[in-house]
Coordinates of C-alpha atoms in Angstrom, one line a residue:
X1 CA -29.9 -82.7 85.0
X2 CA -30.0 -85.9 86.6
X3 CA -33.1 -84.6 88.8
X4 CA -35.0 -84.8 85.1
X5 CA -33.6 -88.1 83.8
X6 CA -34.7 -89.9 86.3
X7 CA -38.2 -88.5 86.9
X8 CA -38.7 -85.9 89.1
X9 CA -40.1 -82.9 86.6
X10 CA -40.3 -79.9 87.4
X11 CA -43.8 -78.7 85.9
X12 CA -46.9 -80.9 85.3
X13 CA -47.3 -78.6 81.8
X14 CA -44.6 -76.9 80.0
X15 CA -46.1 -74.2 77.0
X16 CA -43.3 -72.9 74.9
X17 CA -44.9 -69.8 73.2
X18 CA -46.4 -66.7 75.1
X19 CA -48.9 -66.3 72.1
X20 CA -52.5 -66.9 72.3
X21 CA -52.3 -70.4 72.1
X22 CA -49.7 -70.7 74.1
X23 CA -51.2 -68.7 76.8
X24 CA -55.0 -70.3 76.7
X25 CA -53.1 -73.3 77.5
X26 CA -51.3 -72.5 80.1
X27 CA -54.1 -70.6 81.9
X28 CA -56.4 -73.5 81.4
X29 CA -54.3 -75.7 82.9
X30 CA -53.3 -73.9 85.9
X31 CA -57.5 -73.4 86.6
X32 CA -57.4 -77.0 86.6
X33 CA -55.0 -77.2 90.1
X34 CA -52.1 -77.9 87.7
X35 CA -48.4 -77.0 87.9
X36 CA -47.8 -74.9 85.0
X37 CA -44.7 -72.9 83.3
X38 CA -44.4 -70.6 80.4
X39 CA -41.4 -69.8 78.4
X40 CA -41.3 -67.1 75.8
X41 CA -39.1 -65.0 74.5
X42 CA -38.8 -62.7 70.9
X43 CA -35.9 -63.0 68.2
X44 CA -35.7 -59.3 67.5
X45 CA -36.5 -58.7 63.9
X46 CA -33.8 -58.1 61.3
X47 CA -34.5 -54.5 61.8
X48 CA -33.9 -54.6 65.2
X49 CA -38.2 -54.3 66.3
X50 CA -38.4 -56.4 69.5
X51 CA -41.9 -56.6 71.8
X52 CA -43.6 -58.3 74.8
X53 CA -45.5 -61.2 75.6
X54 CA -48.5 -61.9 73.7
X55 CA -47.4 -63.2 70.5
X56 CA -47.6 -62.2 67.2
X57 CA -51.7 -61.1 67.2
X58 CA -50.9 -59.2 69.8
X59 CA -48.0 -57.3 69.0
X60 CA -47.5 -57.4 65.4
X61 CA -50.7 -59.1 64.2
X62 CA -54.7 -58.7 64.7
X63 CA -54.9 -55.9 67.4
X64 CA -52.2 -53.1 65.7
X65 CA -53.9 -54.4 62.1
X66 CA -57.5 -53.5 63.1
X67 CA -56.5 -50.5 65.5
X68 CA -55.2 -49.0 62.2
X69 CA -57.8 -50.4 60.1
X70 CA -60.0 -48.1 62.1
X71 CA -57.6 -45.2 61.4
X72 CA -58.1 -45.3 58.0
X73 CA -61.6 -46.3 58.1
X74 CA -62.5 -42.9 60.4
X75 CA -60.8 -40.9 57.6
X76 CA -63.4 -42.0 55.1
X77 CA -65.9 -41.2 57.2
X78 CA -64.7 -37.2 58.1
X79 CA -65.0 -37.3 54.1
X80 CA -68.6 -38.7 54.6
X81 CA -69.5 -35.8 57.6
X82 CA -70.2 -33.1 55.2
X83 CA -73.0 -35.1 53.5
X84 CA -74.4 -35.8 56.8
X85 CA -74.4 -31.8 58.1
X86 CA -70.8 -32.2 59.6
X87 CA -68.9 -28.8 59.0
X88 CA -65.4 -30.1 58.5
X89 CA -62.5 -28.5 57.1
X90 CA -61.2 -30.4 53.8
X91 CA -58.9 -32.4 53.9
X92 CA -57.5 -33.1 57.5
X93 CA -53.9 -34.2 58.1
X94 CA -53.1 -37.4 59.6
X95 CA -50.6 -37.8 62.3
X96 CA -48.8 -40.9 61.9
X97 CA -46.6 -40.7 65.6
X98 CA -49.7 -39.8 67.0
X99 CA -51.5 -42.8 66.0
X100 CA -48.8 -45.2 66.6
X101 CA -48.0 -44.3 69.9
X102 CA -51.6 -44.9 70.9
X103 CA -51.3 -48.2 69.1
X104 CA -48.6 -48.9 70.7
X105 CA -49.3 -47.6 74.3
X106 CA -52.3 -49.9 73.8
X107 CA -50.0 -52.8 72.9
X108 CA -48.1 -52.8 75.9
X109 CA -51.1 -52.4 78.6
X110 CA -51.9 -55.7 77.2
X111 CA -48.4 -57.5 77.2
X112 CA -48.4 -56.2 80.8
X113 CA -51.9 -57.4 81.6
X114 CA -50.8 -61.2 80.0
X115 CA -48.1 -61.4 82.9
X116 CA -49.9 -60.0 85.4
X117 CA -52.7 -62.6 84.4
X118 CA -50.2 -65.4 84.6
X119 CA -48.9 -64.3 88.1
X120 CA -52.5 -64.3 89.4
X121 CA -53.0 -68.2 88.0
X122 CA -49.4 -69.0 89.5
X123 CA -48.0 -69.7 85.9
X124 CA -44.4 -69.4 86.1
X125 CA -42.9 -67.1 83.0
X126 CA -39.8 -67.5 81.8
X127 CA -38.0 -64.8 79.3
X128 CA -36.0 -67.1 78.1
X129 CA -34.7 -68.9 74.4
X130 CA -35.7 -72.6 74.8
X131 CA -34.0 -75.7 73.3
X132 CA -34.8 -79.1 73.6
X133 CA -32.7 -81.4 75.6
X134 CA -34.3 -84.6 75.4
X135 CA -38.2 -85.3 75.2
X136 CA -39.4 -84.1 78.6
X137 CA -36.2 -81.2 79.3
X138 CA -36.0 -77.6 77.7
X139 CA -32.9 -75.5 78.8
X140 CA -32.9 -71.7 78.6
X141 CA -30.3 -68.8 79.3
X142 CA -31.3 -66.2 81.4
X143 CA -30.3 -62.8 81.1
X144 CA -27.8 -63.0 83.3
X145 CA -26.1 -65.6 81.6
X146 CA -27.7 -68.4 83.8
X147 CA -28.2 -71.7 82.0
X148 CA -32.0 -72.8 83.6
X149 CA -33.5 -76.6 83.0
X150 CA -37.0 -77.1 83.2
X151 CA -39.0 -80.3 82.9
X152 CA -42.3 -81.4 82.1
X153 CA -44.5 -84.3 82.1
X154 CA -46.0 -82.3 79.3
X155 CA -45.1 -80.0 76.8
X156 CA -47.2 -77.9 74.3
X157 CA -45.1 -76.3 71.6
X158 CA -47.1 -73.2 70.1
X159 CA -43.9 -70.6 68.8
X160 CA -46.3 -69.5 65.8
X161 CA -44.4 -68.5 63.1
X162 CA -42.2 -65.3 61.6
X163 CA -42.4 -63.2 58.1
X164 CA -40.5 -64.8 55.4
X165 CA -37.6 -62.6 53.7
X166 CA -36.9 -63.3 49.9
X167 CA -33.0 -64.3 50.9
X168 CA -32.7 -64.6 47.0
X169 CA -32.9 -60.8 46.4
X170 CA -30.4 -58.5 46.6
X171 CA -31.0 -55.8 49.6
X172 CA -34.1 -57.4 50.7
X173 CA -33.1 -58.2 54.2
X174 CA -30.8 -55.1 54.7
X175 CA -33.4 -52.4 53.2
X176 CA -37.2 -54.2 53.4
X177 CA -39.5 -54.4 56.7
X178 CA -42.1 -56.8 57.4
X179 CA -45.4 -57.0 59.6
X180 CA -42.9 -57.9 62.8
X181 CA -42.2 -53.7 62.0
X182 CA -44.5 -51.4 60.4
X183 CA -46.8 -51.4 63.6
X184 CA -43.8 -49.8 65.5
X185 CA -42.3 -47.2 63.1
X186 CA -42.2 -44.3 65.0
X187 CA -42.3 -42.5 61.5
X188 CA -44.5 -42.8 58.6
X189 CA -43.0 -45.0 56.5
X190 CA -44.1 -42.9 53.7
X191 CA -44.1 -43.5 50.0
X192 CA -44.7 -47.9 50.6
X193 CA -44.0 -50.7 48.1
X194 CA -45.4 -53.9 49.2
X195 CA -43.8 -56.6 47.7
X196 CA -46.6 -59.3 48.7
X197 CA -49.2 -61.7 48.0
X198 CA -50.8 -61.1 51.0
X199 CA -50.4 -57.6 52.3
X200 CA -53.6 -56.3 51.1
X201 CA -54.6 -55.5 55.2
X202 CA -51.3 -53.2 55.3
X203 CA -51.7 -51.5 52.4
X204 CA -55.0 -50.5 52.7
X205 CA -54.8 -48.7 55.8
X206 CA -52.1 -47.0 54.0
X207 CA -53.9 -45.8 51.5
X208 CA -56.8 -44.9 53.7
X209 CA -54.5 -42.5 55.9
X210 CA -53.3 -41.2 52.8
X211 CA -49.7 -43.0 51.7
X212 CA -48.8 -43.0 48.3
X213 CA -49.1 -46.9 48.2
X214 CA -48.3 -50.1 45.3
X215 CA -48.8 -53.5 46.0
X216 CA -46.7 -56.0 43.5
X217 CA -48.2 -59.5 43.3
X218 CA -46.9 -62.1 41.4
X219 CA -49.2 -64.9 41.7
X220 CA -52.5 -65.4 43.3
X221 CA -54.0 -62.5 45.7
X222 CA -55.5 -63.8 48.9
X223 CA -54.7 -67.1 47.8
X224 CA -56.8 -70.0 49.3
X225 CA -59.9 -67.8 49.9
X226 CA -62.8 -67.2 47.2
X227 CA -61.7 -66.1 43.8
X228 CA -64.4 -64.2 43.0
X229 CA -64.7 -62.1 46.2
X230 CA -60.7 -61.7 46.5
X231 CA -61.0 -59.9 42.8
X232 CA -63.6 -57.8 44.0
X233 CA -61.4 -56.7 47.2
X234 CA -58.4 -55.6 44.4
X235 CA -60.7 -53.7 42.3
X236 CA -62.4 -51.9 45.2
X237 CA -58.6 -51.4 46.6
X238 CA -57.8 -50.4 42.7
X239 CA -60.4 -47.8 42.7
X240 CA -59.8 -46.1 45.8
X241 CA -56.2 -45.2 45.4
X242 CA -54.1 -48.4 46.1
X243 CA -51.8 -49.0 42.7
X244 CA -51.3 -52.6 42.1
X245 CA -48.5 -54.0 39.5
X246 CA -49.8 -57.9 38.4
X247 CA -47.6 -60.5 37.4
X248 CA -44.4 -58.7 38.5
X249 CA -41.6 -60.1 40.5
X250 CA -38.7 -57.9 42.4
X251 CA -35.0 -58.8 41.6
X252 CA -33.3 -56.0 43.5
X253 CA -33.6 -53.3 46.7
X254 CA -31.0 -50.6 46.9
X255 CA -30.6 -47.6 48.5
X256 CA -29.9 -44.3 47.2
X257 CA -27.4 -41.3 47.9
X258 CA -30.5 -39.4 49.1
X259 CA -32.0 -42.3 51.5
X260 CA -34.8 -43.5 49.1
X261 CA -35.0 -47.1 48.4
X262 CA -34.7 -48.1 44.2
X263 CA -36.8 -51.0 43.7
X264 CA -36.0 -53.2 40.7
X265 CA -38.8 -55.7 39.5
X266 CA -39.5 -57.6 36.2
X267 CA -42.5 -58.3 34.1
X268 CA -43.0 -62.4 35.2
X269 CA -45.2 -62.5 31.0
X270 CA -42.7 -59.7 28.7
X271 CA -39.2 -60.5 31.0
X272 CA -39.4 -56.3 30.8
X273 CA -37.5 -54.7 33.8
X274 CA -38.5 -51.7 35.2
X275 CA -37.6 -49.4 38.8
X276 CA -39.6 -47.4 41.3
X277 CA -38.3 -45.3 44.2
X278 CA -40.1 -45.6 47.6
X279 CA -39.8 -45.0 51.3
X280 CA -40.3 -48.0 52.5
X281 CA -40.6 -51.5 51.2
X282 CA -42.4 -54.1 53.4
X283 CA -42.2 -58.0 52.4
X284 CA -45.2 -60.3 52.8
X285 CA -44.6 -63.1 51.0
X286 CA -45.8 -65.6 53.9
X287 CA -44.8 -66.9 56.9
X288 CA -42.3 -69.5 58.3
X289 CA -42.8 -71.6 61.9
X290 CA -40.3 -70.4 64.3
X291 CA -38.9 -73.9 65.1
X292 CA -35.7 -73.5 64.1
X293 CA -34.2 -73.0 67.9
X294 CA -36.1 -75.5 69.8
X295 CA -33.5 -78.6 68.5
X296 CA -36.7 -80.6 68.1
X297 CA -34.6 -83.8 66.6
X298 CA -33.5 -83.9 70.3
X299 CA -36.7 -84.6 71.5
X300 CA -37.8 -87.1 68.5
X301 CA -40.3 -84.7 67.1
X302 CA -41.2 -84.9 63.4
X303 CA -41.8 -82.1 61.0
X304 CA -42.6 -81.8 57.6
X305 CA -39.9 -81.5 55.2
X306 CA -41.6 -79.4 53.2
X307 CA -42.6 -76.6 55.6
X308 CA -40.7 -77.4 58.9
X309 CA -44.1 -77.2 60.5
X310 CA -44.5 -79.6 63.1
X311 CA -46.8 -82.3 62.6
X312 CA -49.6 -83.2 64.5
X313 CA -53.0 -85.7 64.9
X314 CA -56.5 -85.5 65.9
X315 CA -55.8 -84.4 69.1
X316 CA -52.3 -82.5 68.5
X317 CA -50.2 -84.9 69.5
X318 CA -46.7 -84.9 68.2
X319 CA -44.7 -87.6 67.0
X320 CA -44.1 -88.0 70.9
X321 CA -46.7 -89.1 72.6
X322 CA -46.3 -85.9 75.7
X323 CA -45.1 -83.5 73.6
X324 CA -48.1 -81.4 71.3
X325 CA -48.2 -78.7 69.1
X326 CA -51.1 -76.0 68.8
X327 CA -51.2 -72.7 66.3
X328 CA -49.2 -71.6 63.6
X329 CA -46.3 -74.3 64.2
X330 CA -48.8 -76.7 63.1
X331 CA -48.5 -78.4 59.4
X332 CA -52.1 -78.0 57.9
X333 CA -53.8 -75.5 60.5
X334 CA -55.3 -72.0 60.0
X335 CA -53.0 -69.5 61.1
X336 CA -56.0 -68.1 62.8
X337 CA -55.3 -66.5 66.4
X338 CA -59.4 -67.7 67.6
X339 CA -58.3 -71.8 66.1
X340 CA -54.8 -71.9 68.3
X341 CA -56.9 -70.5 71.9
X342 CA -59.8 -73.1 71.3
X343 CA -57.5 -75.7 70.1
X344 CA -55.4 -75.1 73.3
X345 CA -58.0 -74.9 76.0
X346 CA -59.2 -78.1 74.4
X347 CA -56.1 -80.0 74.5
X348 CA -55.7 -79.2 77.9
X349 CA -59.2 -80.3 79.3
X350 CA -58.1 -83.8 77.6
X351 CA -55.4 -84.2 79.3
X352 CA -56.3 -82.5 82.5
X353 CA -59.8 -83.1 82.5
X354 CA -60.7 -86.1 81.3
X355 CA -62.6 -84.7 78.2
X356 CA -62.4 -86.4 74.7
X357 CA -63.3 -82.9 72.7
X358 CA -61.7 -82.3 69.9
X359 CA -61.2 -79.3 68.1
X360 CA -63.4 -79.1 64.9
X361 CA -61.3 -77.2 62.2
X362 CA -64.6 -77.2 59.2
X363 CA -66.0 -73.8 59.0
X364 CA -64.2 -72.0 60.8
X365 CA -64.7 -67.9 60.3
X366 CA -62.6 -65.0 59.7
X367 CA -62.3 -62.2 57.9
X368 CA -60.0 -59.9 55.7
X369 CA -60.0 -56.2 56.9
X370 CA -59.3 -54.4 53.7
X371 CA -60.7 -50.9 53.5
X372 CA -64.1 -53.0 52.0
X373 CA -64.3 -55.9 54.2
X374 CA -64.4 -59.7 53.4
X375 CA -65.4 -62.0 56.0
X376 CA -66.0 -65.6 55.3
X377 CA -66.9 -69.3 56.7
X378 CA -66.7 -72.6 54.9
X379 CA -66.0 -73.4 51.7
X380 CA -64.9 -71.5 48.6
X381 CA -67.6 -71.9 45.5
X382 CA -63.8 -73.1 44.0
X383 CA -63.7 -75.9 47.1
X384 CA -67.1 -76.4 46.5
X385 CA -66.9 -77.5 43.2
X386 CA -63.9 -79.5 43.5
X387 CA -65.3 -81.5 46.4
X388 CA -69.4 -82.0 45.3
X389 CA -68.9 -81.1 41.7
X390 CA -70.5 -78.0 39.4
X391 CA -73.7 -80.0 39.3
X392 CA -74.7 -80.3 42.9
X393 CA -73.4 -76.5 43.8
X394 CA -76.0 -73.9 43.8
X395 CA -74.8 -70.2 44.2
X396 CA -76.8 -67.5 45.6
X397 CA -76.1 -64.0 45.4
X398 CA -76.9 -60.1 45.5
X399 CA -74.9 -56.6 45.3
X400 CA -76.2 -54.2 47.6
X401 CA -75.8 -50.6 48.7
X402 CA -75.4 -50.3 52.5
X403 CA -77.6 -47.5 53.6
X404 CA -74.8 -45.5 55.0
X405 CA -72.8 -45.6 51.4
X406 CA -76.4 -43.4 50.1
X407 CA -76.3 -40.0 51.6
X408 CA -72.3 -40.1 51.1
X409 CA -72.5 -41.1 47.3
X410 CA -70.0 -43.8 48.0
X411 CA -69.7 -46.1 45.4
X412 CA -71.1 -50.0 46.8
X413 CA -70.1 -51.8 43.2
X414 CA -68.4 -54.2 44.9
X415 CA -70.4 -54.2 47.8
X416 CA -71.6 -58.6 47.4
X417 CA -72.8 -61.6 49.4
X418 CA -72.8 -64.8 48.1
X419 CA -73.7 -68.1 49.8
X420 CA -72.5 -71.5 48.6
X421 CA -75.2 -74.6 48.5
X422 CA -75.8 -78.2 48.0
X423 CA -78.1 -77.9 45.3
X424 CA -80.4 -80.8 46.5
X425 CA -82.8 -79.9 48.9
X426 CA -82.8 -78.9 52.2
X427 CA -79.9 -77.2 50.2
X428 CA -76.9 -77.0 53.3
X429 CA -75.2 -74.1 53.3
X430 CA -71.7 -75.0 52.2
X431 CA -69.8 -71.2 52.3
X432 CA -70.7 -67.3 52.8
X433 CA -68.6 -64.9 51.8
X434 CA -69.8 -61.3 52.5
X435 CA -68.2 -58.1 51.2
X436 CA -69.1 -55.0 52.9
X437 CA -68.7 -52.6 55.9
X438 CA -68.3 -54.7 59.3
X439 CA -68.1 -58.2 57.7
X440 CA -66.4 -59.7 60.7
X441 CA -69.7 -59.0 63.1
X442 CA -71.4 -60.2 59.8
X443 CA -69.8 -63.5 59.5
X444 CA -69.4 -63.9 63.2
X445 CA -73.0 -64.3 63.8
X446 CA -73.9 -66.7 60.5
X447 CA -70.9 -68.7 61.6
X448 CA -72.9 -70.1 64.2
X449 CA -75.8 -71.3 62.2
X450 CA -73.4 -72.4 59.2
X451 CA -71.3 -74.5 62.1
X452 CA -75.1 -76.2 63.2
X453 CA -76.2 -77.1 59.6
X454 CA -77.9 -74.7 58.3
X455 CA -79.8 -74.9 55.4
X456 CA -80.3 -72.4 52.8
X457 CA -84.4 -72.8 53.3
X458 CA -83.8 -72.3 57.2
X459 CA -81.6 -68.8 56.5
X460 CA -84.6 -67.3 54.1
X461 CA -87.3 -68.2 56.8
X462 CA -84.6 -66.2 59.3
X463 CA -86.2 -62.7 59.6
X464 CA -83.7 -59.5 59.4
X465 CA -82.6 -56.9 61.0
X466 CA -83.6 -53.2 59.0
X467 CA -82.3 -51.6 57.6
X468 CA -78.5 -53.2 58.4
X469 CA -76.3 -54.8 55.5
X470 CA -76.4 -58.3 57.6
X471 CA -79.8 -58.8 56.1
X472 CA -78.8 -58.8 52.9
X473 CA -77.6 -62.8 53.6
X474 CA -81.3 -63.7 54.5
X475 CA -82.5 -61.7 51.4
X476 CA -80.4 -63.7 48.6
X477 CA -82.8 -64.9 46.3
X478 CA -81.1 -65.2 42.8
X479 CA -78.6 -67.9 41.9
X480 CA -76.0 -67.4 39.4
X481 CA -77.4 -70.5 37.1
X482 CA -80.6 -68.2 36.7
X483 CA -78.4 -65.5 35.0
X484 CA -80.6 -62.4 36.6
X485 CA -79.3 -59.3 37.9
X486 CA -78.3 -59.8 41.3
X487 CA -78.4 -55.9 41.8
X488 CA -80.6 -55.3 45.4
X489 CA -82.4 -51.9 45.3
X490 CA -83.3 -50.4 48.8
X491 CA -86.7 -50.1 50.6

């Protein structure tokens, strides 16, 4: 230890977190010439699930999310064959194992490609618990039992963050999973209750490979993104076999002679209590920072005392002026897995580089994947409202039928774009939210011209492409103040 007191570190950067973040950061660095060090390491969940480097998109996040997003979505469309000439045999099983040990399989060629990537870059990895010791010392223990010290002249803390369990209900903890699990069942978890505000994503895939499926919400759904859109996500959701219970809260989990969970819940408006058996129940009621272990009062680093998130600045700097934070950990950030890598590769070319970027967190893009899609960038017509005012906001907006729903006879109801504007001319496009098939390579590509200033005169002069559903942005010609039908009819 005295080796570190007195100056002599060990590693130019220190990243504690083998997520995204952390590893865009650490790979940065070391293509810069500098000494570098990961350490990482996974609490197993409460049900015992445990996984490999990567972080939470990963493992438990983005890449298991989307790979069964397209499991469900591939179901709709063997229903869709037959319209199109397909002889298919009605209906066709789905084999959960199957499908989760491809998921998986794929999971772990990329937890092994992360370490074999930070071999190449000479980033030393460390599978180890770390703690603070003072400001510029973390101390692990190794598997064998061996306590290791490392040093830094700079440290980057990006743990991201874990599920939250409702401690306050009884059998929560010892009956209920969470996203850190239902990617690794080897089972289908059968007959699911989500017990959520913001499992939509899970319980849509669900439903779409053909789980009896309820989602309880007690609050707001999809809370912080557009009102409007998130409705039309439920009823879409509603209408296509997911069975939602408003207003409800859960008091109770137990588990029954035969094996099948009892959920108890009450009526948040009569006080009425009611139960429903399931298979599985999976908790998403939000997520805390995993900041608990790293003793960060030892190293003088503030966090909020609402959150525990770790506060930052401009340029991510901690209450300590070596020690930053990046991701998930971070009080006021998107939990977004695209934010934490350009956020890290930035902060590294400041300090390594000489560069004075910063990382611009205003319309930023991302998207839902529910069975319908919702992708979005900027603000909310809510936000936009609140920040210009109802008289300066001008809304445009269309339902549309994607050309591929026709020949099915899929219902597009809630098929819908809207895009939020500055009223005055040039009219700046403030938000788009887009509903539909493939709104993430939708919203991707306005992203760029929202992020650049566009104007709502500049995205009608933009010609489409036909017959896709992304030109249905640069078709929106009715605002809600006119009251007409925004209803789109086909060429």
């Amino acid at each position: 230890l005295e080796d570190h007191l007195t100056g002599q570190r060990d590693y130019d950067l220190l990243v504690i977190g083998g997520g995204s973040g952390g590893l865009a950061c650490a790979k940065e660095a070391a293509q810069l010439g500098r000494k570098v060090a990961v350490v990482d390491y996974v609490e197993p969940s409460p049900q015992g699930t445990r996984w490999g480097l990567g972080g939470t998109c990963v493992n438990v996040g983005c890449i298991p999310k989307k790979l069964m997003h397209q499991a469900a979505l591939l179901g709709g469309l063997i229903q869709d064959a037959p319209h199109y000439g397909w002889e298919v045999a009605q209906p066709v099983p789905h084999d959960w194992r199957k499908m989760a040990e491809a998921v998986q399989n794929h999971v772990k060629s990329l937890n092994w490609g992360h370490r074999v990537q930070l071999q190449d870059r000479k980033v030393k990895y460390f599978n180890i618990k770390a703690s603070f010791v003072d400001e510029h010392t973390v101390c692990g223990v190794a598997k064998g039992g061996k306590e290791i010290l490392l040093s830094a002249d700079h440290i980057i803390i990006a743990t991201g963050g874990r599920p939250r369990y409702p401690m306050h209900i009884e059998g929560a903890l010892e009956y209920g999973i969470t996203s850190d699990d239902i990617f690794w069942l080897k089972e289908s978890p059968g007959k699911t209750r989500h017990l959520t505000d913001v499992a939509l994503e899970c319980a849509g895939f669900l439903t779409g490979i053909g789980l009896d499926t309820t989602v309880m919400i007690r609050s707001i759904p999809l809370r912080g993104f557009d009102q409007q859109m998130s409705s039309m996500v439920i009823e879409h959701m509603a209408s296509h076999g997911t069975r939602f219970l408003r207003g409800c809260a859960p008091s109770r989990v137990r588990r029954l002679p035969d094996g099948h969970l009892q959920v108890t819940w009450e009526d948040c408006t009569t006080g009425k209590e009611d139960t429903g058996t399931f298979d599985t129940v999976l908790w998403a009621i939000g997520r805390v920072p995993d900041t608990r272990s790293l003793n960060l009062e030892k190293a003088g680093v503030d966090t909020s005392p609402d959150t525990q998130k770790i506060l930052v600045d401009s340029r991510e700097g901690t209450s300590v002026p070596h020690i930053y934070a990046i991701g998930d950990v971070v009080e006021g950030r998107p939990e977004l897995t695209p934010t934490a890598i350009m956020a890290g590769r930035l902060l590294v070319q400041r300090l390594f580089r000489g560069s004075s970027d910063l990382m611009d967190y205003d319309n930023v893009p991302t998207t839902v994947f529910t069975p319908l899609e919702y992708g979005c960038v900027g603000l909310s017509e809510e936000e936009a409202v609140a920040r210009h005012g109802q008289e300066h906001v001008e809304v445009y907006h269309a339902h549309y039928k994607p050309l591929e729903f026709t020949v099915a006879g899929r219902d597009a109801s809630q098929c819908y774009v809207k895009m939020v504007c500055l009223r005055e001319p040039p009219q700046l496009v403030l938000g788009l939210h887009f509903l539909g098939p493939n709104a993430g390579e939708v919203t991707q590509g306005f992203a760029l011209g929202i992020k650049c200033g566009a104007s709502y005169a500049q995205v009608m002069r933009t010609v489409g492409i036909h017959p896709t559903c992304s030109e249905e942005v640069v078709k929106l010609r009715i605002s809600k103040r006119s009251g007409l039908d925004p209803t789109v009819t086909g060429c």
